[in-house]
Amino acid sequence: MRLLPIVVALGVMGATIASSGETQVPDAQINAQSLQWQKAGEAALAAGQYQAADDALETALIIDPRNRGAFVSLARVAQKQKLYGQAIRFTNKALALEPNDPVALGVQGEAMVELGAVGRAQQNLAKIKSLCGAKPCAPATSLSALIQRGPAMAKAEPPAAPKKN
């Protein structure tokens, strides 16, 4: 009777340790159907069909929630719809799976710039540059150009004030 709590604690600890490695699967082992839905979503995004892209990418994530590329593509759909906060949330989910993903960091940085968080976007740019090293890196180039341009929302004209009679 005195050993029962110890045995139960060891059993729970053993089950926890054994299950912790099951969730970490390399990108090469993402479900093939999920990748097919991701490609369909990216094709719809390229065609400007945002709802179809969103549906296909969400299906990809239902099939395999570890599909980091689907999260990044959903962030791009959100950006096209000017939903920058949602884009940041999707890239956060991708970065939770792989914190050193330069593409996800770049997309997140682009959304941050559009929201006016240029300082945080510059932090992402610095991290991307450190990940890419000396070789040219498309996410770094794209984010750097966007930071130089500045937020589009700040350049938009404010709505006209209503006229008083």
PDB file of C-alpha atoms in Angstrom:
ATOM      1  CA  MET A   1       0.000   0.000   0.000  1.00  0.00           C
ATOM      2  CA  ARG A   2       2.845   2.378   0.760  1.00  0.00           C
ATOM      3  CA  LEU A   3       4.359   1.811  -2.688  1.00  0.00           C
ATOM      4  CA  LEU A   4       1.134   2.507  -4.614  1.00  0.00           C
ATOM      5  CA  PRO A   5       1.614   6.325  -4.886  1.00  0.00           C
ATOM      6  CA  ILE A   6       5.217   5.849  -5.984  1.00  0.00           C
ATOM      7  CA  VAL A   7       4.278   3.268  -8.611  1.00  0.00           C
ATOM      8  CA  VAL A   8       1.464   5.487  -9.931  1.00  0.00           C
ATOM      9  CA  ALA A   9       3.789   8.507 -10.108  1.00  0.00           C
ATOM     10  CA  LEU A  10       6.444   6.518 -11.965  1.00  0.00           C
ATOM     11  CA  GLY A  11       3.816   5.168 -14.359  1.00  0.00           C
ATOM     12  CA  VAL A  12       2.510   8.644 -15.162  1.00  0.00           C
ATOM     13  CA  MET A  13       6.051   9.957 -15.612  1.00  0.00           C
ATOM     14  CA  GLY A  14       6.935   7.064 -17.914  1.00  0.00           C
ATOM     15  CA  ALA A  15       3.821   7.595 -20.021  1.00  0.00           C
ATOM     16  CA  THR A  16       4.538  11.308 -20.303  1.00  0.00           C
ATOM     17  CA  ILE A  17       8.143  10.784 -21.364  1.00  0.00           C
ATOM     18  CA  ALA A  18       7.159   8.121 -23.885  1.00  0.00           C
ATOM     19  CA  SER A  19       4.504  10.310 -25.501  1.00  0.00           C
ATOM     20  CA  SER A  20       6.575  13.503 -25.706  1.00  0.00           C
ATOM     21  CA  GLY A  21       8.593  12.308 -28.710  1.00  0.00           C
ATOM     22  CA  GLU A  22       5.546  11.239 -30.690  1.00  0.00           C
ATOM     23  CA  THR A  23       4.440  14.768 -31.553  1.00  0.00           C
ATOM     24  CA  GLN A  24       7.727  15.877 -33.084  1.00  0.00           C
ATOM     25  CA  VAL A  25       7.734  14.668 -36.659  1.00  0.00           C
ATOM     26  CA  PRO A  26      10.003  16.055 -39.396  1.00  0.00           C
ATOM     27  CA  ASP A  27       8.468  17.907 -42.338  1.00  0.00           C
ATOM     28  CA  ALA A  28       9.255  14.926 -44.539  1.00  0.00           C
ATOM     29  CA  GLN A  29       6.681  12.921 -42.592  1.00  0.00           C
ATOM     30  CA  ILE A  30       3.749  15.307 -43.016  1.00  0.00           C
ATOM     31  CA  ASN A  31       0.672  13.457 -44.256  1.00  0.00           C
ATOM     32  CA  ALA A  32       0.632  13.358 -48.073  1.00  0.00           C
ATOM     33  CA  GLN A  33      -3.064  14.304 -48.236  1.00  0.00           C
ATOM     34  CA  SER A  34      -2.352  17.352 -46.113  1.00  0.00           C
ATOM     35  CA  LEU A  35       0.369  18.408 -48.548  1.00  0.00           C
ATOM     36  CA  GLN A  36      -2.019  17.957 -51.483  1.00  0.00           C
ATOM     37  CA  TRP A  37      -4.609  20.192 -49.809  1.00  0.00           C
ATOM     38  CA  GLN A  38      -1.876  22.712 -49.053  1.00  0.00           C
ATOM     39  CA  LYS A  39      -0.883  22.836 -52.738  1.00  0.00           C
ATOM     40  CA  ALA A  40      -4.538  23.266 -53.728  1.00  0.00           C
ATOM     41  CA  GLY A  41      -4.857  26.115 -51.241  1.00  0.00           C
ATOM     42  CA  GLU A  42      -1.736  27.813 -52.526  1.00  0.00           C
ATOM     43  CA  ALA A  43      -3.027  27.515 -56.105  1.00  0.00           C
ATOM     44  CA  ALA A  44      -6.328  29.102 -55.062  1.00  0.00           C
ATOM     45  CA  LEU A  45      -4.422  31.882 -53.290  1.00  0.00           C
ATOM     46  CA  ALA A  46      -2.404  32.549 -56.434  1.00  0.00           C
ATOM     47  CA  ALA A  47      -5.672  32.742 -58.392  1.00  0.00           C
ATOM     48  CA  GLY A  48      -7.098  35.263 -55.911  1.00  0.00           C
ATOM     49  CA  GLN A  49      -9.742  32.856 -54.607  1.00  0.00           C
ATOM     50  CA  TYR A  50      -9.243  33.557 -50.927  1.00  0.00           C
ATOM     51  CA  GLN A  51     -12.211  31.616 -49.551  1.00  0.00           C
ATOM     52  CA  ALA A  52     -11.261  28.493 -51.523  1.00  0.00           C
ATOM     53  CA  ALA A  53      -7.647  28.894 -50.392  1.00  0.00           C
ATOM     54  CA  ASP A  54      -8.725  29.249 -46.773  1.00  0.00           C
ATOM     55  CA  ASP A  55     -10.950  26.162 -46.997  1.00  0.00           C
ATOM     56  CA  ALA A  56      -8.252  24.008 -48.600  1.00  0.00           C
ATOM     57  CA  LEU A  57      -5.567  25.105 -46.146  1.00  0.00           C
ATOM     58  CA  GLU A  58      -7.805  24.509 -43.141  1.00  0.00           C
ATOM     59  CA  THR A  59      -8.543  21.035 -44.522  1.00  0.00           C
ATOM     60  CA  ALA A  60      -4.789  20.442 -44.762  1.00  0.00           C
ATOM     61  CA  LEU A  61      -4.448  21.356 -41.098  1.00  0.00           C
ATOM     62  CA  ILE A  62      -7.326  19.115 -40.069  1.00  0.00           C
ATOM     63  CA  ILE A  63      -5.595  16.201 -41.783  1.00  0.00           C
ATOM     64  CA  ASP A  64      -2.203  17.019 -40.227  1.00  0.00           C
ATOM     65  CA  PRO A  65      -1.953  19.842 -37.677  1.00  0.00           C
ATOM     66  CA  ARG A  66       1.868  19.735 -37.909  1.00  0.00           C
ATOM     67  CA  ASN A  67       1.828  21.108 -41.468  1.00  0.00           C
ATOM     68  CA  ARG A  68       3.815  24.290 -40.887  1.00  0.00           C
ATOM     69  CA  GLY A  69       3.559  25.324 -44.534  1.00  0.00           C
ATOM     70  CA  ALA A  70      -0.235  25.364 -44.337  1.00  0.00           C
ATOM     71  CA  PHE A  71      -0.069  27.787 -41.398  1.00  0.00           C
ATOM     72  CA  VAL A  72       2.252  30.076 -43.355  1.00  0.00           C
ATOM     73  CA  SER A  73      -0.021  29.920 -46.412  1.00  0.00           C
ATOM     74  CA  LEU A  74      -3.048  30.739 -44.235  1.00  0.00           C
ATOM     75  CA  ALA A  75      -1.101  33.758 -42.972  1.00  0.00           C
ATOM     76  CA  ARG A  76      -0.567  34.849 -46.581  1.00  0.00           C
ATOM     77  CA  VAL A  77      -4.309  34.515 -47.254  1.00  0.00           C
ATOM     78  CA  ALA A  78      -4.998  36.671 -44.191  1.00  0.00           C
ATOM     79  CA  GLN A  79      -2.487  39.270 -45.424  1.00  0.00           C
ATOM     80  CA  LYS A  80      -4.187  39.460 -48.815  1.00  0.00           C
ATOM     81  CA  GLN A  81      -7.434  40.141 -46.959  1.00  0.00           C
ATOM     82  CA  LYS A  82      -5.653  42.786 -44.834  1.00  0.00           C
ATOM     83  CA  LEU A  83      -6.204  40.728 -41.661  1.00  0.00           C
ATOM     84  CA  TYR A  84      -2.706  41.301 -40.308  1.00  0.00           C
ATOM     85  CA  GLY A  85      -3.426  40.249 -36.719  1.00  0.00           C
ATOM     86  CA  GLN A  86      -4.760  36.931 -37.960  1.00  0.00           C
ATOM     87  CA  ALA A  87      -1.670  36.531 -40.149  1.00  0.00           C
ATOM     88  CA  ILE A  88       0.539  37.005 -37.097  1.00  0.00           C
ATOM     89  CA  ARG A  89      -1.461  34.387 -35.168  1.00  0.00           C
ATOM     90  CA  PHE A  90      -1.036  31.848 -37.980  1.00  0.00           C
ATOM     91  CA  THR A  91       2.697  32.485 -38.199  1.00  0.00           C
ATOM     92  CA  ASN A  92       2.936  32.122 -34.414  1.00  0.00           C
ATOM     93  CA  LYS A  93       1.477  28.631 -34.808  1.00  0.00           C
ATOM     94  CA  ALA A  94       4.017  27.819 -37.527  1.00  0.00           C
ATOM     95  CA  LEU A  95       6.834  29.162 -35.375  1.00  0.00           C
ATOM     96  CA  ALA A  96       5.639  27.068 -32.434  1.00  0.00           C
ATOM     97  CA  LEU A  97       6.349  24.041 -34.632  1.00  0.00           C
ATOM     98  CA  GLU A  98       9.723  25.355 -35.874  1.00  0.00           C
ATOM     99  CA  PRO A  99      11.019  28.571 -34.265  1.00  0.00           C
ATOM    100  CA  ASN A 100      13.778  28.982 -36.869  1.00  0.00           C
ATOM    101  CA  ASP A 101      11.614  28.980 -40.009  1.00  0.00           C
ATOM    102  CA  PRO A 102      12.808  31.978 -42.059  1.00  0.00           C
ATOM    103  CA  VAL A 103       9.714  31.961 -44.291  1.00  0.00           C
ATOM    104  CA  ALA A 104       7.329  32.102 -41.322  1.00  0.00           C
ATOM    105  CA  LEU A 105       9.462  34.812 -39.702  1.00  0.00           C
ATOM    106  CA  GLY A 106       9.372  36.805 -42.939  1.00  0.00           C
ATOM    107  CA  VAL A 107       5.599  36.559 -43.360  1.00  0.00           C
ATOM    108  CA  GLN A 108       5.141  37.479 -39.705  1.00  0.00           C
ATOM    109  CA  GLY A 109       7.475  40.447 -40.111  1.00  0.00           C
ATOM    110  CA  GLU A 110       5.532  41.653 -43.153  1.00  0.00           C
ATOM    111  CA  ALA A 111       2.287  41.582 -41.168  1.00  0.00           C
ATOM    112  CA  MET A 112       3.990  43.437 -38.316  1.00  0.00           C
ATOM    113  CA  VAL A 113       5.161  46.172 -40.674  1.00  0.00           C
ATOM    114  CA  GLU A 114       1.631  46.614 -42.005  1.00  0.00           C
ATOM    115  CA  LEU A 115       0.364  47.018 -38.437  1.00  0.00           C
ATOM    116  CA  GLY A 116       3.078  49.574 -37.701  1.00  0.00           C
ATOM    117  CA  ALA A 117       5.239  47.342 -35.479  1.00  0.00           C
ATOM    118  CA  VAL A 118       8.378  48.080 -37.482  1.00  0.00           C
ATOM    119  CA  GLY A 119      10.705  47.528 -34.522  1.00  0.00           C
ATOM    120  CA  ARG A 120       9.467  43.986 -34.009  1.00  0.00           C
ATOM    121  CA  ALA A 121       9.683  43.353 -37.746  1.00  0.00           C
ATOM    122  CA  GLN A 122      13.325  44.464 -37.642  1.00  0.00           C
ATOM    123  CA  GLN A 123      13.931  41.884 -34.903  1.00  0.00           C
ATOM    124  CA  ASN A 124      12.473  39.232 -37.214  1.00  0.00           C
ATOM    125  CA  LEU A 125      14.708  40.495 -40.023  1.00  0.00           C
ATOM    126  CA  ALA A 126      17.786  40.208 -37.820  1.00  0.00           C
ATOM    127  CA  LYS A 127      16.845  36.642 -36.899  1.00  0.00           C
ATOM    128  CA  ILE A 128      16.244  35.731 -40.558  1.00  0.00           C
ATOM    129  CA  LYS A 129      19.625  37.170 -41.524  1.00  0.00           C
ATOM    130  CA  SER A 130      21.330  35.161 -38.779  1.00  0.00           C
ATOM    131  CA  LEU A 131      19.573  31.994 -39.969  1.00  0.00           C
ATOM    132  CA  CYS A 132      20.476  32.568 -43.620  1.00  0.00           C
ATOM    133  CA  GLY A 133      24.059  33.556 -42.923  1.00  0.00           C
ATOM    134  CA  ALA A 134      26.044  35.120 -45.765  1.00  0.00           C
ATOM    135  CA  LYS A 135      23.949  33.649 -48.574  1.00  0.00           C
ATOM    136  CA  PRO A 136      21.085  35.705 -50.066  1.00  0.00           C
ATOM    137  CA  CYS A 137      17.727  34.888 -48.555  1.00  0.00           C
ATOM    138  CA  ALA A 138      14.359  35.706 -50.181  1.00  0.00           C
ATOM    139  CA  PRO A 139      12.466  36.250 -46.876  1.00  0.00           C
ATOM    140  CA  ALA A 140      15.158  38.695 -45.709  1.00  0.00           C
ATOM    141  CA  THR A 141      15.151  40.598 -48.996  1.00  0.00           C
ATOM    142  CA  SER A 142      11.364  40.865 -49.076  1.00  0.00           C
ATOM    143  CA  LEU A 143      11.035  41.924 -45.439  1.00  0.00           C
ATOM    144  CA  SER A 144      13.866  44.437 -45.734  1.00  0.00           C
ATOM    145  CA  ALA A 145      12.175  46.108 -48.723  1.00  0.00           C
ATOM    146  CA  LEU A 146       8.859  46.242 -46.877  1.00  0.00           C
ATOM    147  CA  ILE A 147      10.486  47.780 -43.798  1.00  0.00           C
ATOM    148  CA  GLN A 148      12.056  50.447 -46.037  1.00  0.00           C
ATOM    149  CA  ARG A 149       8.643  51.187 -47.566  1.00  0.00           C
ATOM    150  CA  GLY A 150       6.916  51.362 -44.205  1.00  0.00           C
ATOM    151  CA  PRO A 151       3.390  50.433 -43.191  1.00  0.00           C
ATOM    152  CA  ALA A 152       0.751  50.838 -45.867  1.00  0.00           C
ATOM    153  CA  MET A 153      -1.890  51.513 -43.231  1.00  0.00           C
ATOM    154  CA  ALA A 154      -0.036  54.659 -42.097  1.00  0.00           C
ATOM    155  CA  LYS A 155       0.063  55.950 -45.681  1.00  0.00           C
ATOM    156  CA  ALA A 156      -3.648  55.450 -46.254  1.00  0.00           C
ATOM    157  CA  GLU A 157      -5.775  58.534 -45.986  1.00  0.00           C
ATOM    158  CA  PRO A 158      -7.837  58.786 -42.814  1.00  0.00           C
ATOM    159  CA  PRO A 159     -11.599  58.666 -43.302  1.00  0.00           C
ATOM    160  CA  ALA A 160     -13.223  62.022 -43.916  1.00  0.00           C
ATOM    161  CA  ALA A 161     -14.914  63.607 -40.922  1.00  0.00           C
ATOM    162  CA  PRO A 162     -18.685  63.929 -41.232  1.00  0.00           C
ATOM    163  CA  LYS A 163     -19.881  67.386 -42.189  1.00  0.00           C
ATOM    164  CA  LYS A 164     -21.806  69.359 -39.608  1.00  0.00           C
ATOM    165  CA  ASN A 165     -24.807  71.329 -40.762  1.00  0.00           C
TER     166      ASN A 165
END
